[in-house]
CSV table of C-alpha atoms in Angstrom, one decimal:
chain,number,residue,atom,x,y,z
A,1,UNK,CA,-8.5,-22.6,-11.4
A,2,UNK,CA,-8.1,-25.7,-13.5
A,3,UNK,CA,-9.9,-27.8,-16.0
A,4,UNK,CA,-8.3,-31.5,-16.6
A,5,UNK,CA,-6.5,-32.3,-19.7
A,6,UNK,CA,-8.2,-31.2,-22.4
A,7,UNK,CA,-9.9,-28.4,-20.6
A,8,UNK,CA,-7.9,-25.0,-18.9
A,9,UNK,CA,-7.9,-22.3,-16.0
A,10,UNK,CA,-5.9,-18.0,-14.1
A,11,UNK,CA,4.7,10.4,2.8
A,12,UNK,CA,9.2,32.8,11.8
A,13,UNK,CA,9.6,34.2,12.9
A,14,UNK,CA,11.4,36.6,11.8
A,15,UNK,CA,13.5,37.2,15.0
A,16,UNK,CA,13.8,41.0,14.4
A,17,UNK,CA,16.3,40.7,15.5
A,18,UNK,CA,15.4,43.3,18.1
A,19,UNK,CA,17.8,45.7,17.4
A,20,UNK,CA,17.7,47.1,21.1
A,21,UNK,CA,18.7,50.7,20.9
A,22,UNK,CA,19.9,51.5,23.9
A,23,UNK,CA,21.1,55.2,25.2
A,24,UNK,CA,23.0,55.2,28.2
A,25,UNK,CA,23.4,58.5,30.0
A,26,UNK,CA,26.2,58.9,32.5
A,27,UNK,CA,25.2,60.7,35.7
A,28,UNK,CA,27.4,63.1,38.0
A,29,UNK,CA,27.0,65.9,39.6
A,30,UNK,CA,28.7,67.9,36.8
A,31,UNK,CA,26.4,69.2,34.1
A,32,UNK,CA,25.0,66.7,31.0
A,33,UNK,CA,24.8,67.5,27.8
A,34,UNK,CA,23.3,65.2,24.9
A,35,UNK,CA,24.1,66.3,21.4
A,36,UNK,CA,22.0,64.8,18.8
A,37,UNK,CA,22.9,64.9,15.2
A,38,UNK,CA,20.1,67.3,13.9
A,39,UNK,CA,20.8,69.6,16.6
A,40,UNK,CA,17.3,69.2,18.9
A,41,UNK,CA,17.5,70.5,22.7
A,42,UNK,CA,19.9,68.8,25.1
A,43,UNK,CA,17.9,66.8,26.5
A,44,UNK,CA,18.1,63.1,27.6
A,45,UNK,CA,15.2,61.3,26.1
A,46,UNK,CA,15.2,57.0,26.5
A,47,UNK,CA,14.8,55.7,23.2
A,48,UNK,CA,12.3,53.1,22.4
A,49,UNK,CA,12.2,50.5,19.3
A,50,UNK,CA,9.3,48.6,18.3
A,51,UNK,CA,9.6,44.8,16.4
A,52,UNK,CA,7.7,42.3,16.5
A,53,UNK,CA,6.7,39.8,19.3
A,54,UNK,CA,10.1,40.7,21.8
A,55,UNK,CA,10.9,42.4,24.7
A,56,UNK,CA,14.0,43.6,25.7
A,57,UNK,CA,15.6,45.9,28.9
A,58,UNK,CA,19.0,47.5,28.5
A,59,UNK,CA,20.7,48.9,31.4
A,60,UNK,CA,24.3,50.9,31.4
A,61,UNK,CA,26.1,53.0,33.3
A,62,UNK,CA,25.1,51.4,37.0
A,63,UNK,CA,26.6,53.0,40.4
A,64,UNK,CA,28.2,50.7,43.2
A,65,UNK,CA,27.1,51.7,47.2
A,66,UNK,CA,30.2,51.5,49.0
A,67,UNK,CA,27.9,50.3,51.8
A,68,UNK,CA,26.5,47.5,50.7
A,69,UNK,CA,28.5,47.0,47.3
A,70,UNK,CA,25.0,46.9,45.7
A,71,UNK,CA,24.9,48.0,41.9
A,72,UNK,CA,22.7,51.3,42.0
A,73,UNK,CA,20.8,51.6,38.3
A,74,UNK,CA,20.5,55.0,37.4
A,75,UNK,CA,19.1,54.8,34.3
A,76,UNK,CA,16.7,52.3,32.9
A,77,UNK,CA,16.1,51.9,29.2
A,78,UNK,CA,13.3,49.6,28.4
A,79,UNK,CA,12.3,48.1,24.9
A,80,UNK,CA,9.1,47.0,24.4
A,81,UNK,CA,7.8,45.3,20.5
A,82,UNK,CA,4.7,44.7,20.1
A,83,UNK,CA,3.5,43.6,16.7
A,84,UNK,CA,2.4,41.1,14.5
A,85,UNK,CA,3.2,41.7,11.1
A,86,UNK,CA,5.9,39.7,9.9
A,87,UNK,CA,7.8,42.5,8.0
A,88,UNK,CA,9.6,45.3,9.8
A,89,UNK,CA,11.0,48.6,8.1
A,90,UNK,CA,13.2,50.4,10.5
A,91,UNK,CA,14.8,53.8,11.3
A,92,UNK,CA,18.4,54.7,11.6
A,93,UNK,CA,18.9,56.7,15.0
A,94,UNK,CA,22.3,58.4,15.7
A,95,UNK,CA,22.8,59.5,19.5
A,96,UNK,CA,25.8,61.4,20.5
A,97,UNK,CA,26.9,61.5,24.3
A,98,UNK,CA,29.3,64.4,25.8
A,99,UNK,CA,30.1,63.9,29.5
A,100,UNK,CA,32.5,66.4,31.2
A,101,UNK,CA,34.1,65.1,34.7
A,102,UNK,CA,35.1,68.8,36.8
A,103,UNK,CA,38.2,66.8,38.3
A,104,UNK,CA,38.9,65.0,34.7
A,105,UNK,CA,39.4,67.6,32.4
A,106,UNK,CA,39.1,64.4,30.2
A,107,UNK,CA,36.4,64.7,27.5
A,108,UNK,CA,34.5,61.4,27.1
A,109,UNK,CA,32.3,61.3,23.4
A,110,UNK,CA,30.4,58.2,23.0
A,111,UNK,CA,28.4,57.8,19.5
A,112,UNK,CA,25.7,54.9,19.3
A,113,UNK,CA,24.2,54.5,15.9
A,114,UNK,CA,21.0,51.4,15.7
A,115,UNK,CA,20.5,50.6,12.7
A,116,UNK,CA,17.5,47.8,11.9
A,117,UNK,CA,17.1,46.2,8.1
A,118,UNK,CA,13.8,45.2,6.9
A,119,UNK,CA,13.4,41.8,7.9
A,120,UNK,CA,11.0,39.4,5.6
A,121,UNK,CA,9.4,35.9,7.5
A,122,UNK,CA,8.7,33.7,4.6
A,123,UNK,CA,6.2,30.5,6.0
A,124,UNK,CA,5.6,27.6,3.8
A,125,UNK,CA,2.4,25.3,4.5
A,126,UNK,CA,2.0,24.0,1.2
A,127,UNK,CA,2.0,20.2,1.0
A,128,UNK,CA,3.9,17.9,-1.2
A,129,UNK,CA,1.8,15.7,-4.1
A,130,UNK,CA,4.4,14.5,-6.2
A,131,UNK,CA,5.0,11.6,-4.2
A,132,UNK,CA,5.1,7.9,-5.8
A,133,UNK,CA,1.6,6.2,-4.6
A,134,UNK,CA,2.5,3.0,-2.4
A,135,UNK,CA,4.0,0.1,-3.9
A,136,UNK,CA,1.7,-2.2,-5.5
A,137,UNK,CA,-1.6,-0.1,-4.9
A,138,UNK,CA,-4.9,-1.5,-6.1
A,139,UNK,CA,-6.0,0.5,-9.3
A,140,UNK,CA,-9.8,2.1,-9.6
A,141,UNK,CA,-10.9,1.0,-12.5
A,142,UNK,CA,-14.3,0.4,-14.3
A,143,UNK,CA,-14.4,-3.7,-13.4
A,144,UNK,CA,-13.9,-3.7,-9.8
A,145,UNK,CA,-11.1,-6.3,-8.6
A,146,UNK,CA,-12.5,-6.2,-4.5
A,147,UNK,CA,-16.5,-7.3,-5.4
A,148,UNK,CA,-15.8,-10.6,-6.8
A,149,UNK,CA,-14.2,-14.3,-8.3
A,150,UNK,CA,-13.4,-14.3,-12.3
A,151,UNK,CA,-14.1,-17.5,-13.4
A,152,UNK,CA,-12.9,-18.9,-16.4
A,153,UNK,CA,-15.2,-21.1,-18.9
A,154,UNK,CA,-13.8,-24.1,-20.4
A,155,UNK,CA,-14.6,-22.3,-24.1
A,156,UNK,CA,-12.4,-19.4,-23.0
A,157,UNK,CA,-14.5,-16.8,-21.8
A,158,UNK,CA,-14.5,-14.6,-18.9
A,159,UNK,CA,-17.1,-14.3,-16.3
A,160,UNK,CA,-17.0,-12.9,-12.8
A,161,UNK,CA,-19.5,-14.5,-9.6
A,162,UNK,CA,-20.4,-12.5,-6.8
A,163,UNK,CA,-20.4,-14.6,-4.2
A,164,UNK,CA,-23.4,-11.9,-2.1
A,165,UNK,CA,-25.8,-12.8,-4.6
A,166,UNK,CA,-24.3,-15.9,-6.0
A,167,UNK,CA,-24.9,-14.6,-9.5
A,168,UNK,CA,-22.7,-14.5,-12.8
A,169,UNK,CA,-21.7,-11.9,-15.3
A,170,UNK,CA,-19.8,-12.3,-18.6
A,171,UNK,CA,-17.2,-10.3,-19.4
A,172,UNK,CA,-17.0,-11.7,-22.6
A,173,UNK,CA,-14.8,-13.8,-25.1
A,174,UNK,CA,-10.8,-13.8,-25.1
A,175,UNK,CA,-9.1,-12.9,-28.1
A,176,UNK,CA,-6.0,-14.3,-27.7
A,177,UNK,CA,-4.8,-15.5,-31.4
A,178,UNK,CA,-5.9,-18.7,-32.1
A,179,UNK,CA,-5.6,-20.3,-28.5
A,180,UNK,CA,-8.8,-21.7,-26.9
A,181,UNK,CA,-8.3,-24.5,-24.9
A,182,UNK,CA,-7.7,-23.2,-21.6
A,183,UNK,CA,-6.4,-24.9,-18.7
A,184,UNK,CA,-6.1,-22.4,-15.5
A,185,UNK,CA,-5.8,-18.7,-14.5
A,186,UNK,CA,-4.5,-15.9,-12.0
A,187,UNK,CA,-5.4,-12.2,-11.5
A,188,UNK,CA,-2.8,-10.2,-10.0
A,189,UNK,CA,-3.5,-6.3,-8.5
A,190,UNK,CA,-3.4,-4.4,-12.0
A,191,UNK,CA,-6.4,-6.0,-13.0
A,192,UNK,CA,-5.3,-8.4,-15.5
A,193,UNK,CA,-6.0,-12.3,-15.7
A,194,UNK,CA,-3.4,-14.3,-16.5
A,195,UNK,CA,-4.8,-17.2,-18.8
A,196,UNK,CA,-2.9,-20.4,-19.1
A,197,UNK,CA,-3.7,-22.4,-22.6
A,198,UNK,CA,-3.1,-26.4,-22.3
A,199,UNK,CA,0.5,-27.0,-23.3
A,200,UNK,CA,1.4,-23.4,-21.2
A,201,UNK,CA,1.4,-21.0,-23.2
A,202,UNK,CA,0.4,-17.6,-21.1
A,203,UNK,CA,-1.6,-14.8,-22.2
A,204,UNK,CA,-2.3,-11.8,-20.2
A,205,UNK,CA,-6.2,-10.3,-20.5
A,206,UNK,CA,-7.2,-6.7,-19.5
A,207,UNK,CA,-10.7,-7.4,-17.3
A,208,UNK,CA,-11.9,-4.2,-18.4
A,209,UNK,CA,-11.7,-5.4,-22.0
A,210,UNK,CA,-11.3,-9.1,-22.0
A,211,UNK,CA,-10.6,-8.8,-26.3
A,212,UNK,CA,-7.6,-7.0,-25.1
A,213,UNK,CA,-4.9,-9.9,-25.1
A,214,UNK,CA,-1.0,-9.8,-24.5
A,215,UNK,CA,1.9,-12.0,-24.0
A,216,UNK,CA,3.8,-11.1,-21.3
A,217,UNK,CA,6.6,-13.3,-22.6
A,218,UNK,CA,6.8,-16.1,-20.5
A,219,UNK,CA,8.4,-19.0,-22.0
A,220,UNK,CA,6.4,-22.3,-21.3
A,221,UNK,CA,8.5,-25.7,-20.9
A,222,UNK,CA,10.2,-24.0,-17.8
A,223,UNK,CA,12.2,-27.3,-15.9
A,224,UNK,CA,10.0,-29.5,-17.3
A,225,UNK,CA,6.7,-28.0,-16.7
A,226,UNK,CA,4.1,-27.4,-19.1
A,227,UNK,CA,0.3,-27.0,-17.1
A,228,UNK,CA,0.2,-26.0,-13.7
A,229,UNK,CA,-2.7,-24.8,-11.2
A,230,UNK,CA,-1.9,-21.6,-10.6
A,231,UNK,CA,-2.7,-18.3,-8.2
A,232,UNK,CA,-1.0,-14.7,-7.2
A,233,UNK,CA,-0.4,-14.5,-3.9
A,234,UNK,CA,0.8,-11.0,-1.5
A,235,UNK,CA,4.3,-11.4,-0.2
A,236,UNK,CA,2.9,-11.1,3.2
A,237,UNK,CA,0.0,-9.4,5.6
A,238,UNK,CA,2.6,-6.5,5.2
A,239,UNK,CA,3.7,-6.7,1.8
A,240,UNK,CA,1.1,-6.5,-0.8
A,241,UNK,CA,3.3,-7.1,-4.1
A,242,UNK,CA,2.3,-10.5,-5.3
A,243,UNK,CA,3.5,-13.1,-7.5
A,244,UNK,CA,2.2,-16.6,-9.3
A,245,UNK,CA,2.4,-19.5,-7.6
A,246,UNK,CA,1.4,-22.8,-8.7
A,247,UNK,CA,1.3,-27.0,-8.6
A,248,UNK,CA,2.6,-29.1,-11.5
A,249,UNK,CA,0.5,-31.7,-13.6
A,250,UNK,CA,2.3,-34.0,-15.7
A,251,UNK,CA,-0.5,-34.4,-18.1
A,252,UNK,CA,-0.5,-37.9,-17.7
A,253,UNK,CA,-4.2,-39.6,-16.8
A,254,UNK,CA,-6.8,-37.7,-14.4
A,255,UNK,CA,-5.6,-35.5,-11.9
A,256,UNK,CA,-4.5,-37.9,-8.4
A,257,UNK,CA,-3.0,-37.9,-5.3
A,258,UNK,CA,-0.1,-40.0,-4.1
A,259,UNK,CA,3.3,-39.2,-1.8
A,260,UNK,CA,5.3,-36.0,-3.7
A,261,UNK,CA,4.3,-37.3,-6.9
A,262,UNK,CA,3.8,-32.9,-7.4
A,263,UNK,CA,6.1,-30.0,-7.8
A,264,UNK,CA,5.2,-26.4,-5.9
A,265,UNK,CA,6.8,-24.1,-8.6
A,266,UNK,CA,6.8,-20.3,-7.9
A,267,UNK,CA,7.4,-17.5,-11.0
A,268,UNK,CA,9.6,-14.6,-10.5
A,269,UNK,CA,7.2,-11.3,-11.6
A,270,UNK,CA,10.0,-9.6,-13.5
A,271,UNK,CA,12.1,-11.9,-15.2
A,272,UNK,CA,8.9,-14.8,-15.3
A,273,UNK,CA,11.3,-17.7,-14.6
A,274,UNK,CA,10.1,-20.9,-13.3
A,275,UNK,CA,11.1,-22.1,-9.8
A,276,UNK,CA,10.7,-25.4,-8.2
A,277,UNK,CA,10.5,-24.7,-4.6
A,278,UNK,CA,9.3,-28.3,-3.4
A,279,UNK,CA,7.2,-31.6,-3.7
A,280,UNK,CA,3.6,-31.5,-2.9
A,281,UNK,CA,1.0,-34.9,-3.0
A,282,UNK,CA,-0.7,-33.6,-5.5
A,283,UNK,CA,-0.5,-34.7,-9.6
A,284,UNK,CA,-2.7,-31.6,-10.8
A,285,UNK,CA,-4.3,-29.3,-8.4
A,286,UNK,CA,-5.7,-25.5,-7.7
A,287,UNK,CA,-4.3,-22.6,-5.8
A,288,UNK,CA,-5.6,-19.5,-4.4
A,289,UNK,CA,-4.2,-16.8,-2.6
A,290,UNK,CA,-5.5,-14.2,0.0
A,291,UNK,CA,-4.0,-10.8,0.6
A,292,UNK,CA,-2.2,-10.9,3.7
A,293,UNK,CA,-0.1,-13.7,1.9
A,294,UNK,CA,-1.4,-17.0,2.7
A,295,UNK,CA,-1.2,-19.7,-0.1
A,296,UNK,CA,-4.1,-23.0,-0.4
A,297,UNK,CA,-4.3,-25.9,-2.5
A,298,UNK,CA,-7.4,-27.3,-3.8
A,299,UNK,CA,-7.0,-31.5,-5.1
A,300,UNK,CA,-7.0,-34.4,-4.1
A,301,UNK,CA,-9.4,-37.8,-4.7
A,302,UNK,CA,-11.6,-39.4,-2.2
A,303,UNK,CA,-12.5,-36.8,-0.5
A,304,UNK,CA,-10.6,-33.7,-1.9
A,305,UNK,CA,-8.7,-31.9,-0.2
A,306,UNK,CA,-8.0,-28.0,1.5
A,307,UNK,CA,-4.7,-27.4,2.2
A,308,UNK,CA,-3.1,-24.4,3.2
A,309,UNK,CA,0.9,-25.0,2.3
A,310,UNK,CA,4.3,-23.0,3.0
A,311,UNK,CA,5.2,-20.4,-0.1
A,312,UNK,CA,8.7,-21.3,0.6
A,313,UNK,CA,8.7,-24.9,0.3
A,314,UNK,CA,5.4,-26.3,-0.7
A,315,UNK,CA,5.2,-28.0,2.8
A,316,UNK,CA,1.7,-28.9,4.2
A,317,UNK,CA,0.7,-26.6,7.1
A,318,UNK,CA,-2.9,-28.0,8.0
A,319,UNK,CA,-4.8,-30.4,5.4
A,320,UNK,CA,-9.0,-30.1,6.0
A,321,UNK,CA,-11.0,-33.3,4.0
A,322,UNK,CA,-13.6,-31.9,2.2
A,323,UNK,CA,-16.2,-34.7,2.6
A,324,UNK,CA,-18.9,-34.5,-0.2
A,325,UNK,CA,-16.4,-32.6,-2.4
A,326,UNK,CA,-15.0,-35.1,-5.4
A,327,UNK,CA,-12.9,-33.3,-8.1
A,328,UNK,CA,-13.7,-36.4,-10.8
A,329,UNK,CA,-12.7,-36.0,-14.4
A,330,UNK,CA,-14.0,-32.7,-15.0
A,331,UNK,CA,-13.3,-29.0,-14.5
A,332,UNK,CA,-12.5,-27.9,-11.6
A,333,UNK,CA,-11.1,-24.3,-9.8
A,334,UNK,CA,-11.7,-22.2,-6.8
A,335,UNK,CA,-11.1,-18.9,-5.0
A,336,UNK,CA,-10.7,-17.1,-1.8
A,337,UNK,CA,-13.1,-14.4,-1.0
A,338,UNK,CA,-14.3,-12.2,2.3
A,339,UNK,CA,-12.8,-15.6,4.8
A,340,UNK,CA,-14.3,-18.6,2.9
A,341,UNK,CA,-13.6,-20.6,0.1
A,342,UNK,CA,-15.1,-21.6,-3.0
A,343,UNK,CA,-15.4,-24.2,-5.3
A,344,UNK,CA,-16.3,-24.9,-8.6
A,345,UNK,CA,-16.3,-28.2,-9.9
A,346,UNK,CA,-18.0,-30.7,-12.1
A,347,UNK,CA,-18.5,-33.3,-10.0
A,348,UNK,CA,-22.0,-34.8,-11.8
A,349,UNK,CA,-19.5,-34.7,-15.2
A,350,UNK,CA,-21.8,-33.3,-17.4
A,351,UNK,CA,-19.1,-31.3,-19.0
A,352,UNK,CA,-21.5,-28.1,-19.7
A,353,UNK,CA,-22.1,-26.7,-16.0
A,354,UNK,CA,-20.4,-26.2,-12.6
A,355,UNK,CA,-21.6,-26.1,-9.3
A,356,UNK,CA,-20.9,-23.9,-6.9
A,357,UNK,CA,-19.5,-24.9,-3.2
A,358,UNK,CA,-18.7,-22.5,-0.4
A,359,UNK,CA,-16.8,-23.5,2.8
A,360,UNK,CA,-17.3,-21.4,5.8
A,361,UNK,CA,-13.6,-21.4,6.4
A,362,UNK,CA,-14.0,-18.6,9.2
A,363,UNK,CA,-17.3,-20.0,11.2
A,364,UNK,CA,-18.8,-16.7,10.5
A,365,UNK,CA,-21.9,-17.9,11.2
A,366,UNK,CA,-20.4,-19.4,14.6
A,367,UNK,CA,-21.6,-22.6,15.1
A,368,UNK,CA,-18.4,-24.2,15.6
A,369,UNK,CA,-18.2,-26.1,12.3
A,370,UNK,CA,-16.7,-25.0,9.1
A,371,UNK,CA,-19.5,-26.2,6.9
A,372,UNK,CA,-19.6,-26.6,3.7
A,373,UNK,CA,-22.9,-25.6,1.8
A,374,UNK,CA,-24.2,-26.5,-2.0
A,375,UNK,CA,-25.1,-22.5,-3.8
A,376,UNK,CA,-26.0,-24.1,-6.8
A,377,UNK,CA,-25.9,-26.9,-9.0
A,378,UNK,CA,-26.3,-25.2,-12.9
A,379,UNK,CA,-23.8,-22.2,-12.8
A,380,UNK,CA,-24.0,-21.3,-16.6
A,381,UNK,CA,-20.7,-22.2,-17.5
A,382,UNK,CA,-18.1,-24.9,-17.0
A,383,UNK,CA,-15.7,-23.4,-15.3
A,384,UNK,CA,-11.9,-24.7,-15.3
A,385,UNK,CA,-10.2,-21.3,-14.0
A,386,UNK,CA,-10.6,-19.5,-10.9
A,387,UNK,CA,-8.7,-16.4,-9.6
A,388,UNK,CA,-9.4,-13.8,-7.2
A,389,UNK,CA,-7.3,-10.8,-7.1
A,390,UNK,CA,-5.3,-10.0,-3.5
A,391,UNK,CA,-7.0,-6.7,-3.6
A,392,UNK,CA,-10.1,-8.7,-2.5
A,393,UNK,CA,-11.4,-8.9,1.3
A,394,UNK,CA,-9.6,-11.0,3.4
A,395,UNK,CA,-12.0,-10.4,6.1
A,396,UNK,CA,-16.0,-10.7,6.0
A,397,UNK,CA,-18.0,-7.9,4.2
């Protein structure tokens, strides 16, 4: 994503309450006598209450055998509900009990009064929507950020390649006040390219409308550093948020390799300061990122180089020569797509088209090697930026 000095890249029941009524009737051999309270004949009736979905059995007023000193039930009164409505209106019964003992003069008057309230089971199935969408979602909108590479041209305008049919498509021409010479650039998951101009000034560019161009207020100059190659890159393969990372150039002569002659800077998304995070061999190379948060380099002379480094520190992990690959004087960038690599560079240095590389980082055609294949030789543009949004495929399509 980088063009040398003068060129630039970026979550009932309603228990009704059975209201058993139960009547208990006291047996003796003296006469019974049930008194209800609208005066009907005397006698004894059990009472039976419907709810819904219970059942219920009262029993009072048992006997003991003297025998056996088993409890003798005289009287059974049995409550059955059967309903399924959730709403129950009920009756007020009042039942009035006079027993008279022969040998107890004693007078014994029990009153039971049931009384059941209407009862209301409320369910709610409805399902909540007003919950925040997941952090750092990838948005649908009318340029796609999953089918593709934007590519930036050398005369600031912005194109995308699909690498299926290894075509091109022009977004068109950046408006961004006056600034043209571009040097890099980085797509993050909103769908905005982050254009870097040569001296570091940043400009943020809605894909959807490419004339639309804002400054997001970075202040170039950060620690020293003016140009860098730069790439977003997720957190990790469970974070998706992402952030810019990127590799210094000093500006000084064509871009070369040498023992931590480089910086690995990282940029903080909200407050967009400028980290150094650790040396890399590298005076001017590329990044990429992929979107379960792995972070590659691009540079290098004689061959260049692949190397996939530590976000943290800027540390090689594994280093792959890229025989046949030369990053000479011109423009150079690539990208990350689907599990291989691609690369755009000038390498004839006819400063007016790129050709297009891919590596077959993942074997997917499994024949052991991770080749690295020629797609064409007159892309029609120079490109000097590269960047492939993290809502891209990781994986093969």
């Amino acid at each position: 994503m980088m063009r040398p000095t003068l060129l630039v890249s970026l979550v009932c029941v309603a228990a009704c309450g059975d209201s058993v009524q139960s009547t208990a009737t006291a047996a003796s051999e003296a006469s019974t006598a049930t008194d209800t309270s609208d005066g009907t004949s005397p006698t004894s009736t059990p009472t039976t209450t419907t709810s819904p979905t219970s059942t219920t059995t009262a029993t009072e007023g048992g006997q003991t055998d003297s025998d056996t000193g088993t409890t003798i039930e005289p009287t059974t009164s049995t409550t059955t509900e059967d309903s399924t409505t959730t709403t129950t209106t009920s009756e007020t019964t009042s039942t009035t009990t006079s027993t008279t003992d022969p040998i107890d003069t004693t007078s014994t008057t029990t009153s039971t009064s049931t009384t059941q309230a209407e009862t209301t089971t409320t369910t709610d199935t409805g399902e909540t929507t007003d919950e925040p969408p997941p952090a750092c979602e990838c948005p649908d909108i009318e340029v796609p950020l999953d089918d593709g590479i934007f590519v930036l041209s050398g005369d600031a305008e912005l194109w995308k390649y699909f690498p299926e049919s290894n075509s091109f498509t022009m977004l068109g021409g950046l408006n961004c006040g006056g600034l043209v010479s571009t040097f890099s650039m980085a797509v993050d998951r909103q769908g905005f390219a982050w254009v870097q101009f040569v001296g570091g000034e940043l400009r943020k560019v809605d894909v959807t409308n490419v004339s639309n161009c804002e400054d997001p207020g970075f202040s170039p100059g950060q620690l020293g550093v003016n140009n860098f190659g730069m790439a977003f890159v997720s957190n990790s393969q469970f974070d998706q948020c992402d952030r810019i990372y990127g590799n210094t150039y000093s500006g000084f002569g064509p871009f070369s390799e040498g023992p931590n002659i480089g910086d690995f800077l990282s940029i903080d998304p909200d407050s967009l300061q400028l980290s150094k995070l650790g040396k890399t061999n590298f005076d001017g190379a590329e990044l990429t990122g992929t979107g379960d948060g792995r972070a590659f380099e691009f540079g290098g002379t004689g061959p260049a180089k692949l190397v996939e480094v530590d976000k943290a520190s800027g540390a090689a992990l594994e280093v792959l020569p890229l025989g046949g690959l030369e990053i000479n004087n011109g423009a150079f960038a690539f990208a990350f797509f689907a599990g291989d690599f691609y690369f755009f560079t000038d390498s004839d240095n006819d400063f007016f088209a790129s050709e297009v590389t891919r590596l077959d980082y993942d074997d997917s055609d499994m024949n052991g090697i991770q080749d690295l294949e020629l797609l064409t030789s007159d892309a029609p543009l120079l490109i000097v930026g590269a960047g492939v949004s993290t809502c891209a495929p990781v994986a093969p399509m």
